[in-house]
């Protein structure tokens, strides 16, 4: 079957680095997405990985290992505005996404 | 600018009533999706469409229906609203299948309360 798992909550300090992990199981796999969702708002696209390795985009980087069914989102130089829920999702074909339950990140001063 | 909108943004209804939530996108995307988001469950797929006259059931489709008569709109209908359908509903759209065109763009959401 299909399964995707990520931690429920994480806390970090402003200026620090935090890594949010995501593991998944699926018979078909096209790619791995990360979305950011602030409280009361819609999810917004952060990154997409289809090949193994690290994709860097400013303060945010995302890593994928297809053989291990594992991804992480790395946030550097944390800012208060990074406090949000981070959603991991995989595409297994036919354009549909399966989402994890999200990781609530709280950044404190 | 292209966008995706939902209406209403907030809705309170009574058990047993029929409710329709609107979703309109100007991206000219073929694919459209409806999700519900509940605490402890994350985003769950209700229905989706790959194009005009195409609709498909998602993970939690019972009690919901959709129709696709044009590219821009995918209204979601709750046939007989139940308290268990109190949730935040998100509409999303994406281009045709393949590589990063699977990226979905979300509307602002509709908060529905069924009393």
XYZ file of N, CA and C in Angstrom:
672
model
N 0.815 -1.190 0.000
C 0.000 0.000 0.000
C 0.856 1.250 0.000
N 0.179 2.362 0.146
C 0.870 3.653 0.168
C 0.885 4.213 1.575
N 2.023 4.789 1.946
C 2.164 5.369 3.269
C 3.188 6.483 3.213
N 2.961 7.522 4.012
C 3.912 8.632 4.081
C 3.899 9.147 5.507
N 5.086 9.371 6.051
C 5.193 9.696 7.474
C 6.176 10.834 7.697
N 5.820 11.752 8.580
C 6.695 12.853 8.962
C 6.380 13.211 10.412
N 7.357 13.825 11.113
C 7.105 14.151 12.523
C 5.975 15.159 12.661
N 5.276 15.098 13.776
C 4.124 15.962 13.995
C 4.541 17.389 14.300
N 5.544 17.552 15.144
C 5.959 18.887 15.562
C 7.471 18.961 15.698
N 8.018 20.154 15.460
C 9.423 20.418 15.713
C 9.538 21.845 16.215
N 10.557 22.073 17.034
C 10.830 23.435 17.484
C 12.283 23.768 17.188
N 12.544 25.027 16.924
C 13.900 25.474 16.632
C 14.006 26.947 16.995
N 15.239 27.412 17.010
C 15.515 28.797 17.396
C 15.836 29.632 16.170
N 15.460 30.870 16.211
C 15.756 31.806 15.127
C 17.245 31.782 14.812
N 17.586 31.718 13.520
C 18.967 31.698 13.080
C 19.567 30.306 12.962
N 18.894 29.308 13.509
C 19.402 27.933 13.493
C 19.067 27.234 12.175
N 19.480 25.956 12.108
C 19.161 25.083 10.970
C 18.256 23.961 11.475
N 17.251 23.609 10.697
C 16.375 22.510 11.081
C 16.163 21.586 9.883
N 16.078 20.299 10.156
C 15.854 19.293 9.114
C 14.550 18.566 9.411
N 13.638 18.570 8.465
C 12.353 17.885 8.609
C 12.370 16.649 7.716
N 12.225 15.499 8.335
C 12.317 14.239 7.598
C 10.964 13.744 7.120
N 10.997 12.951 6.058
C 9.786 12.370 5.488
C 10.145 10.998 4.925
N 9.410 9.986 5.312
C 9.599 8.653 4.736
C 8.314 8.224 4.055
N 8.459 7.465 2.988
C 7.277 7.083 2.227
C 7.419 5.654 1.702
N 6.275 5.055 1.447
C 6.206 3.739 0.809
C 5.140 3.807 -0.261
N 5.496 3.416 -1.475
C 4.540 3.405 -2.570
C 5.056 2.498 -3.665
N 4.150 1.878 -4.385
C 4.568 0.961 -5.451
C 4.997 1.732 -6.695
N 4.425 2.879 -6.936
C 4.810 3.726 -8.062
C 5.256 5.072 -7.531
N 6.325 5.623 -8.109
C 6.849 6.896 -7.576
C 7.347 7.747 -8.734
N 6.840 8.995 -8.799
C 7.321 9.951 -9.784
C 8.218 10.999 -9.162
N 7.846 11.499 -7.996
C 8.622 12.561 -7.384
C 8.083 12.935 -6.018
N 8.843 13.793 -5.313
C 8.540 14.153 -3.941
C 8.425 15.670 -3.832
N 7.324 16.115 -3.245
C 7.055 17.542 -3.104
C 7.133 17.970 -1.643
N 7.516 19.228 -1.449
C 7.366 19.889 -0.150
C 6.548 21.154 -0.339
N 5.580 21.321 0.578
C 4.754 22.514 0.603
C 4.865 23.160 1.986
N 4.683 24.486 2.011
C 4.619 25.227 3.260
C 3.184 25.714 3.455
N 2.691 25.623 4.680
C 1.344 26.105 4.948
C 1.314 26.887 6.263
N 1.115 28.201 6.148
C 0.919 29.019 7.339
C -0.497 28.839 7.850
N -0.678 29.037 9.145
C -1.976 28.845 9.797
C -3.058 29.658 9.099
N -4.143 28.983 8.733
C -5.267 29.657 8.103
C -5.085 29.979 6.634
N -3.993 29.492 6.045
C -3.729 29.794 4.642
C -3.634 28.518 3.811
N -3.507 28.696 2.508
C -3.381 27.558 1.596
C -1.940 27.050 1.572
N -1.737 25.779 1.255
C -0.370 25.286 1.032
C 0.256 25.982 -0.170
N 1.546 26.287 -0.055
C 2.272 26.871 -1.185
C 3.470 25.992 -1.511
N 3.746 25.837 -2.793
C 4.793 24.957 -3.280
C 6.170 25.455 -2.874
N 7.008 24.537 -2.341
C 8.385 24.875 -1.997
C 9.390 24.218 -2.929
N 9.262 22.883 -3.100
C 10.286 22.179 -3.864
C 9.743 20.874 -4.423
N 10.475 20.381 -5.432
C 10.134 19.109 -6.070
C 11.416 18.368 -6.365
N 11.507 17.101 -5.949
C 12.656 16.248 -6.245
C 12.181 15.024 -7.017
N 12.844 14.755 -8.127
C 12.545 13.544 -8.877
C 13.762 12.619 -8.913
N 14.959 13.212 -8.874
C 16.190 12.431 -8.850
C 16.798 12.460 -7.456
N 17.621 11.450 -7.160
C 18.333 11.405 -5.886
C 19.251 12.616 -5.760
N 19.364 13.107 -4.535
C 20.302 14.194 -4.295
C 19.646 15.400 -3.681
N 20.447 16.444 -3.585
C 20.043 17.664 -2.912
C 19.708 18.757 -3.919
N 18.554 19.395 -3.725
C 18.167 20.556 -4.530
C 18.168 21.762 -3.604
N 18.964 22.787 -3.962
C 19.044 23.961 -3.101
C 18.311 25.135 -3.731
N 17.552 25.821 -2.859
C 16.788 26.969 -3.328
C 16.816 28.022 -2.229
N 17.859 28.854 -2.234
C 17.985 29.875 -1.205
C 18.225 29.267 0.160
N 17.416 29.650 1.133
C 17.582 29.127 2.497
C 17.022 27.717 2.628
N 16.256 27.272 1.639
C 15.623 25.958 1.704
C 16.321 24.985 0.755
N 16.523 23.757 1.228
C 17.062 22.681 0.398
C 16.207 21.446 0.630
N 16.098 20.612 -0.399
C 15.364 19.359 -0.236
C 16.193 18.221 -0.805
N 16.164 17.105 -0.096
C 16.964 15.935 -0.446
C 16.049 14.753 -0.688
N 16.447 13.897 -1.624
C 15.680 12.692 -1.916
C 16.599 11.491 -2.070
N 16.183 10.369 -1.466
C 16.799 9.069 -1.736
C 15.669 8.125 -2.133
N 15.588 7.805 -3.406
C 14.504 6.958 -3.914
C 14.641 5.536 -3.384
N 15.871 5.047 -3.280
C 16.076 3.666 -2.834
C 15.670 3.478 -1.378
N 15.790 4.538 -0.581
C 15.461 4.445 0.834
C 14.052 4.957 1.132
N 13.378 5.517 0.153
C 12.041 6.078 0.407
C 12.099 7.183 1.433
N 13.055 8.096 1.251
C 13.367 9.082 2.278
C 13.633 10.438 1.642
N 13.130 11.470 2.296
C 13.392 12.836 1.878
C 13.544 13.698 3.118
N 14.230 14.810 2.977
C 14.211 15.805 4.041
C 14.194 17.202 3.457
N 13.658 18.109 4.241
C 13.656 19.538 3.927
C 14.570 20.210 4.944
N 15.535 20.959 4.441
C 16.498 21.635 5.300
C 16.243 23.140 5.233
N 16.023 23.733 6.371
C 15.804 25.175 6.448
C 16.961 25.810 7.205
N 17.636 26.748 6.545
C 18.783 27.404 7.158
C 18.413 28.818 7.598
N 19.226 29.359 8.515
C 19.038 30.747 8.961
C 17.563 31.023 9.273
N 17.037 30.210 10.154
C 15.609 30.268 10.438
C 15.150 31.659 10.836
N 13.962 32.010 10.326
C 13.337 33.277 10.665
C 11.975 32.992 11.305
N 11.482 33.956 12.043
C 10.194 33.771 12.719
C 9.093 33.437 11.707
N 9.180 34.010 10.521
C 8.149 33.775 9.514
C 8.167 32.342 8.975
N 9.208 31.568 9.334
C 9.257 30.163 8.904
C 8.375 29.264 9.767
N 7.841 29.817 10.853
C 6.892 29.053 11.671
C 5.677 28.742 10.819
N 5.451 27.456 10.569
C 4.396 27.012 9.658
C 4.343 25.495 9.699
N 3.394 24.941 8.972
C 3.330 23.499 8.790
C 3.993 23.164 7.460
N 4.807 22.098 7.432
C 5.506 21.693 6.219
C 4.975 20.318 5.806
N 4.455 20.280 4.586
C 3.785 19.086 4.083
C 4.668 18.378 3.067
N 4.844 17.110 3.275
C 5.562 16.251 2.353
C 4.506 15.513 1.523
N 4.751 15.325 0.219
C 3.783 14.615 -0.622
C 4.517 13.913 -1.754
N 4.054 12.724 -2.142
C 4.652 12.071 -3.304
C 3.628 11.946 -4.427
N 4.159 11.920 -5.630
C 3.370 11.682 -6.823
C 3.669 10.272 -7.300
N 2.627 9.495 -7.493
C 2.844 8.115 -7.923
C 2.257 7.873 -9.303
N 2.028 8.952 -10.030
C 1.492 8.813 -11.376
C 0.110 9.400 -11.466
N -0.341 9.696 -12.656
C -1.693 10.204 -12.913
C -1.957 11.536 -12.227
N -0.888 12.270 -11.893
C -0.962 13.638 -11.367
C -1.539 13.774 -9.975
N -1.911 12.686 -9.303
C -2.429 12.828 -7.941
C -1.275 12.807 -6.948
N -1.446 13.533 -5.839
C -0.450 13.579 -4.781
C -1.007 12.939 -3.518
N -0.122 12.231 -2.796
C -0.479 11.696 -1.479
C 0.311 12.484 -0.450
N -0.398 13.141 0.461
C 0.225 14.022 1.428
C 0.430 13.355 2.777
N 1.538 13.729 3.439
C 1.703 13.401 4.841
C 0.829 14.318 5.680
N 0.806 14.071 6.992
C -0.061 14.863 7.866
C 0.530 16.221 8.207
N 1.781 16.440 7.804
C 2.392 17.738 8.039
C 3.208 17.797 9.321
N 4.261 18.604 9.292
C 5.102 18.858 10.463
C 4.951 20.321 10.846
N 4.468 20.554 12.051
C 4.309 21.922 12.548
C 5.644 22.382 13.103
N 6.234 23.417 12.491
C 7.516 23.957 12.942
C 7.274 25.254 13.690
N 7.774 25.304 14.908
C 7.679 26.526 15.703
C 9.083 27.097 15.870
N 9.271 28.328 15.397
C 10.550 29.010 15.525
C 10.429 30.033 16.655
N 11.335 29.920 17.621
C 11.287 30.828 18.767
C 12.478 31.783 18.730
N 12.306 32.969 19.350
C 13.395 33.975 19.311
C 14.621 33.505 20.094
N -2.988 38.461 -13.569
C -2.246 37.264 -13.191
C -3.189 36.075 -13.066
N -2.699 34.906 -13.498
C -3.492 33.691 -13.346
C -3.635 33.361 -11.863
N -4.775 32.762 -11.521
C -5.016 32.462 -10.119
C -6.059 31.358 -9.993
N -6.252 30.924 -8.751
C -7.293 29.965 -8.435
C -8.081 30.513 -7.252
N -9.380 30.599 -7.397
C -10.224 31.193 -6.357
C -11.270 30.196 -5.897
N -11.714 30.379 -4.659
C -12.759 29.546 -4.095
C -13.823 30.441 -3.469
N -15.072 29.994 -3.565
C -16.151 30.727 -2.897
C -17.235 29.760 -2.462
N -17.913 30.047 -1.308
C -17.550 31.125 -0.401
C -16.289 30.791 0.389
N -15.747 31.746 1.136
C -14.590 31.469 1.970
C -15.010 30.845 3.290
N -16.198 31.194 3.732
C -16.753 30.626 4.960
C -18.219 30.295 4.714
N -18.671 29.143 5.244
C -20.059 28.733 5.045
C -20.519 27.967 6.267
N -21.690 28.330 6.770
C -22.334 27.575 7.837
C -23.642 27.048 7.283
N -23.861 25.749 7.434
C -25.084 25.154 6.921
C -25.631 24.168 7.945
N -26.798 23.634 7.625
C -27.438 22.683 8.541
C -27.368 21.265 7.987
N -27.384 20.311 8.877
C -27.391 18.904 8.494
C -28.519 18.623 7.510
N -28.192 17.894 6.443
C -29.186 17.490 5.455
C -29.304 18.413 4.264
N -28.761 19.606 4.344
C -28.849 20.546 3.219
C -27.817 20.208 2.157
N -28.141 20.568 0.919
C -27.180 20.437 -0.169
C -26.332 21.701 -0.214
N -25.030 21.520 -0.369
C -24.105 22.647 -0.391
C -23.181 22.500 -1.590
N -22.925 23.603 -2.276
C -21.972 23.587 -3.387
C -20.875 24.601 -3.134
N -19.635 24.129 -3.226
C -18.459 24.981 -3.086
C -17.864 25.194 -4.466
N -17.560 26.444 -4.775
C -17.062 26.770 -6.106
C -15.541 26.850 -6.130
N -14.971 26.452 -7.262
C -13.541 26.574 -7.520
C -13.350 27.026 -8.964
N -12.573 28.084 -9.139
C -12.353 28.646 -10.471
C -10.883 28.948 -10.642
N -10.300 28.441 -11.758
C -8.875 28.709 -12.004
C -8.693 29.317 -13.393
N -7.744 30.242 -13.463
C -7.446 30.902 -14.745
C -6.058 30.525 -15.239
N -5.510 29.418 -14.711
C -4.211 28.923 -15.182
C -4.343 28.176 -16.504
N -5.567 27.810 -16.878
C -5.819 26.944 -18.027
C -5.237 25.535 -17.795
N -5.257 25.110 -16.529
C -4.778 23.779 -16.194
C -5.820 22.728 -16.513
N -5.343 21.567 -16.976
C -6.270 20.470 -17.253
C -6.755 19.795 -15.971
N -5.855 19.659 -14.997
C -6.153 18.875 -13.795
C -6.660 19.760 -12.662
N -7.722 19.298 -12.018
C -8.246 19.999 -10.846
C -8.574 18.988 -9.759
N -8.430 19.419 -8.504
C -8.535 18.518 -7.361
C -9.311 19.195 -6.221
N -10.007 18.382 -5.458
C -10.615 18.832 -4.217
C -10.070 18.004 -3.068
N -9.648 18.724 -1.985
C -9.157 18.099 -0.769
C -9.969 18.620 0.421
N -9.968 17.815 1.474
C -10.394 18.328 2.763
C -9.215 18.196 3.727
N -9.142 19.130 4.683
C -8.044 19.127 5.628
C -8.603 19.181 7.034
N -8.295 18.166 7.796
C -8.755 18.050 9.176
C -7.573 17.801 10.080
N -7.667 18.294 11.310
C -6.602 18.098 12.283
C -6.346 16.614 12.468
N -5.086 16.238 12.379
C -4.731 14.839 12.582
C -4.808 13.975 11.343
N -5.334 14.555 10.237
C -5.467 13.769 9.001
C -4.703 14.360 7.832
N -4.340 15.580 7.896
C -3.681 16.189 6.757
C -4.643 16.395 5.596
N -4.106 16.560 4.410
C -4.908 16.777 3.206
C -5.339 15.434 2.632
N -6.634 15.271 2.430
C -7.155 14.039 1.850
C -7.938 14.350 0.580
N -7.685 13.562 -0.451
C -8.250 13.808 -1.769
C -9.695 13.332 -1.832
N -10.586 14.221 -2.294
C -12.013 13.896 -2.370
C -12.374 13.454 -3.788
N -12.162 14.344 -4.751
C -12.428 14.063 -6.162
C -11.395 14.802 -6.996
N -11.211 14.357 -8.229
C -10.327 15.063 -9.124
C -10.780 14.877 -10.568
N -10.228 15.733 -11.436
C -10.627 15.738 -12.834
C -9.418 16.020 -13.704
N -9.319 15.273 -14.818
C -8.208 15.474 -15.755
C -8.612 16.364 -16.935
N -9.872 16.722 -16.988
C -10.311 17.572 -18.079
C -11.827 17.608 -18.147
N -12.338 18.352 -19.127
C -13.787 18.513 -19.280
C -14.459 17.150 -19.409
N -15.542 16.988 -18.676
C -16.366 15.774 -18.642
C -15.685 14.593 -17.948
N -14.501 14.802 -17.363
C -13.820 13.733 -16.644
C -13.865 13.988 -15.141
N -14.292 12.981 -14.365
C -14.234 13.085 -12.908
C -13.817 11.732 -12.343
N -13.133 11.772 -11.199
C -12.631 10.557 -10.573
C -12.759 10.669 -9.062
N -12.989 9.525 -8.415
C -13.134 9.511 -6.964
C -11.768 9.433 -6.294
N -11.642 10.158 -5.193
C -10.433 10.087 -4.402
C -10.636 9.216 -3.175
N -9.786 9.439 -2.200
C -9.760 8.621 -0.982
C -11.026 8.730 -0.137
N -11.653 9.930 -0.114
C -12.782 10.178 0.784
C -13.946 10.787 0.015
N -14.433 10.093 -0.998
C -15.435 10.651 -1.908
C -16.883 10.469 -1.458
N -17.147 9.615 -0.493
C -18.528 9.345 -0.093
C -19.210 10.622 0.392
N -20.391 10.905 -0.176
C -21.161 12.074 0.230
C -20.844 13.329 -0.565
N -19.908 13.224 -1.515
C -19.488 14.358 -2.341
C -19.629 14.016 -3.822
N -19.845 15.034 -4.647
C -19.826 14.838 -6.088
C -19.236 16.079 -6.748
N -18.720 15.904 -7.974
C -18.179 17.012 -8.755
C -18.641 16.857 -10.198
N -18.575 17.948 -10.925
C -18.838 17.916 -12.364
C -17.875 18.886 -13.034
N -17.473 18.573 -14.252
C -16.522 19.432 -14.966
C -17.094 19.742 -16.360
N -17.708 20.896 -16.470
C -18.322 21.292 -17.745
C -17.432 22.226 -18.553
N -16.397 22.784 -17.945
C -15.424 23.614 -18.670
C -14.066 23.467 -17.994
N -13.046 24.063 -18.589
C -11.688 23.915 -18.055
C -11.512 24.656 -16.736
N -12.203 25.785 -16.568
C -11.924 26.688 -15.462
C -12.543 26.281 -14.124
N -13.636 25.513 -14.144
C -14.420 25.314 -12.911
C -14.590 23.847 -12.530
N -14.500 23.592 -11.220
C -14.805 22.265 -10.682
C -15.577 22.460 -9.372
N -16.888 22.593 -9.447
C -17.671 22.756 -8.209
C -17.783 21.440 -7.449
N -17.739 21.550 -6.126
C -17.877 20.390 -5.244
C -19.232 20.470 -4.545
N -20.033 19.408 -4.663
C -21.361 19.380 -4.054
C -21.419 18.355 -2.935
N -21.914 18.796 -1.786
C -22.235 17.894 -0.685
C -23.723 17.618 -0.810
N -24.089 16.399 -1.122
C -25.476 16.062 -1.448
C -26.411 16.287 -0.268
N -25.982 15.857 0.909
C -26.773 16.010 2.137
C -25.767 16.189 3.266
N -25.499 17.436 3.614
C -24.406 17.747 4.527
C -24.552 17.033 5.873
N -23.414 16.543 6.365
C -23.350 15.872 7.659
C -22.315 16.574 8.533
N -22.456 16.450 9.840
C -21.525 17.124 10.760
C -20.091 16.652 10.533
N -19.940 15.407 10.071
C -18.605 14.863 9.801
C -17.934 15.555 8.615
N -18.695 16.333 7.860
C -18.139 17.053 6.721
C -17.708 18.477 7.089
N -17.809 18.831 8.351
C -17.231 20.083 8.823
C -15.720 19.988 8.646
N -15.160 20.932 7.881
C -13.752 20.827 7.517
C -13.336 22.090 6.768
N -12.055 22.146 6.427
C -11.561 23.159 5.496
C -11.333 22.464 4.163
N -11.903 23.032 3.116
C -11.833 22.435 1.784
C -10.919 23.256 0.884
N -9.971 22.583 0.252
C -9.051 23.232 -0.675
C -9.228 22.672 -2.071
N -9.236 23.573 -3.016
C -9.210 23.222 -4.423
C -7.790 23.441 -4.925
N -7.348 22.627 -5.874
C -6.009 22.791 -6.447
C -6.068 22.471 -7.927
N -5.053 22.938 -8.659
C -4.975 22.611 -10.079
C -3.532 22.365 -10.470
N -3.345 21.632 -11.565
C -2.009 21.379 -12.097
C -2.118 21.167 -13.599
N -0.966 21.238 -14.262
C -0.942 20.990 -15.707
C -1.112 19.489 -15.967
N -0.880 19.087 -17.196
C -0.998 17.674 -17.523
C 0.094 16.883 -16.833
N -0.038 15.572 -16.789
C 0.867 14.698 -16.054
C 2.286 14.774 -16.593
N 3.247 14.525 -15.690
C 4.632 14.446 -16.112
C 5.517 15.439 -15.429
N 6.646 15.012 -14.935
C 7.691 15.788 -14.246
C 7.102 16.812 -13.303
N 7.620 18.005 -13.288
C 7.149 18.956 -12.291
C 5.847 19.634 -12.672
N 5.249 19.187 -13.782
C 3.910 19.705 -14.065
C 2.880 19.048 -13.154
N 3.307 18.073 -12.314
C 2.422 17.554 -11.277
C 2.263 18.549 -10.142
N 3.055 19.618 -10.136
C 2.960 20.607 -9.066
C 1.553 21.157 -9.004
N 0.961 21.071 -7.824
C -0.399 21.556 -7.638
C -0.374 22.925 -6.965
N -1.260 23.799 -7.433
C -1.398 25.147 -6.882
C -2.770 25.243 -6.235
N -2.770 25.733 -5.001
C -3.969 25.665 -4.179
C -4.724 26.983 -4.122
N -6.048 26.865 -4.027
C -6.894 28.008 -3.750
C -6.827 28.348 -2.275
N -7.487 29.444 -1.864
C -7.377 29.939 -0.483
C -8.156 29.118 0.543
N -9.033 28.230 0.078
C -9.765 27.378 1.013
C -11.146 27.897 1.357
N -12.031 26.963 1.703
C -13.373 27.268 2.209
C -13.548 26.554 3.527
N -13.878 27.332 4.553
C -14.137 26.727 5.864
C -15.629 26.456 5.968
N -15.992 25.177 6.031
C -17.401 24.766 6.073
C -17.739 24.203 7.447
N -18.799 24.719 8.022
C -19.317 24.215 9.292
C -20.719 23.676 9.077
N -20.937 22.426 9.487
C -22.261 21.810 9.355
C -22.825 21.612 10.765
N -23.922 22.289 11.032
C -24.522 22.248 12.376
C -25.660 21.232 12.454
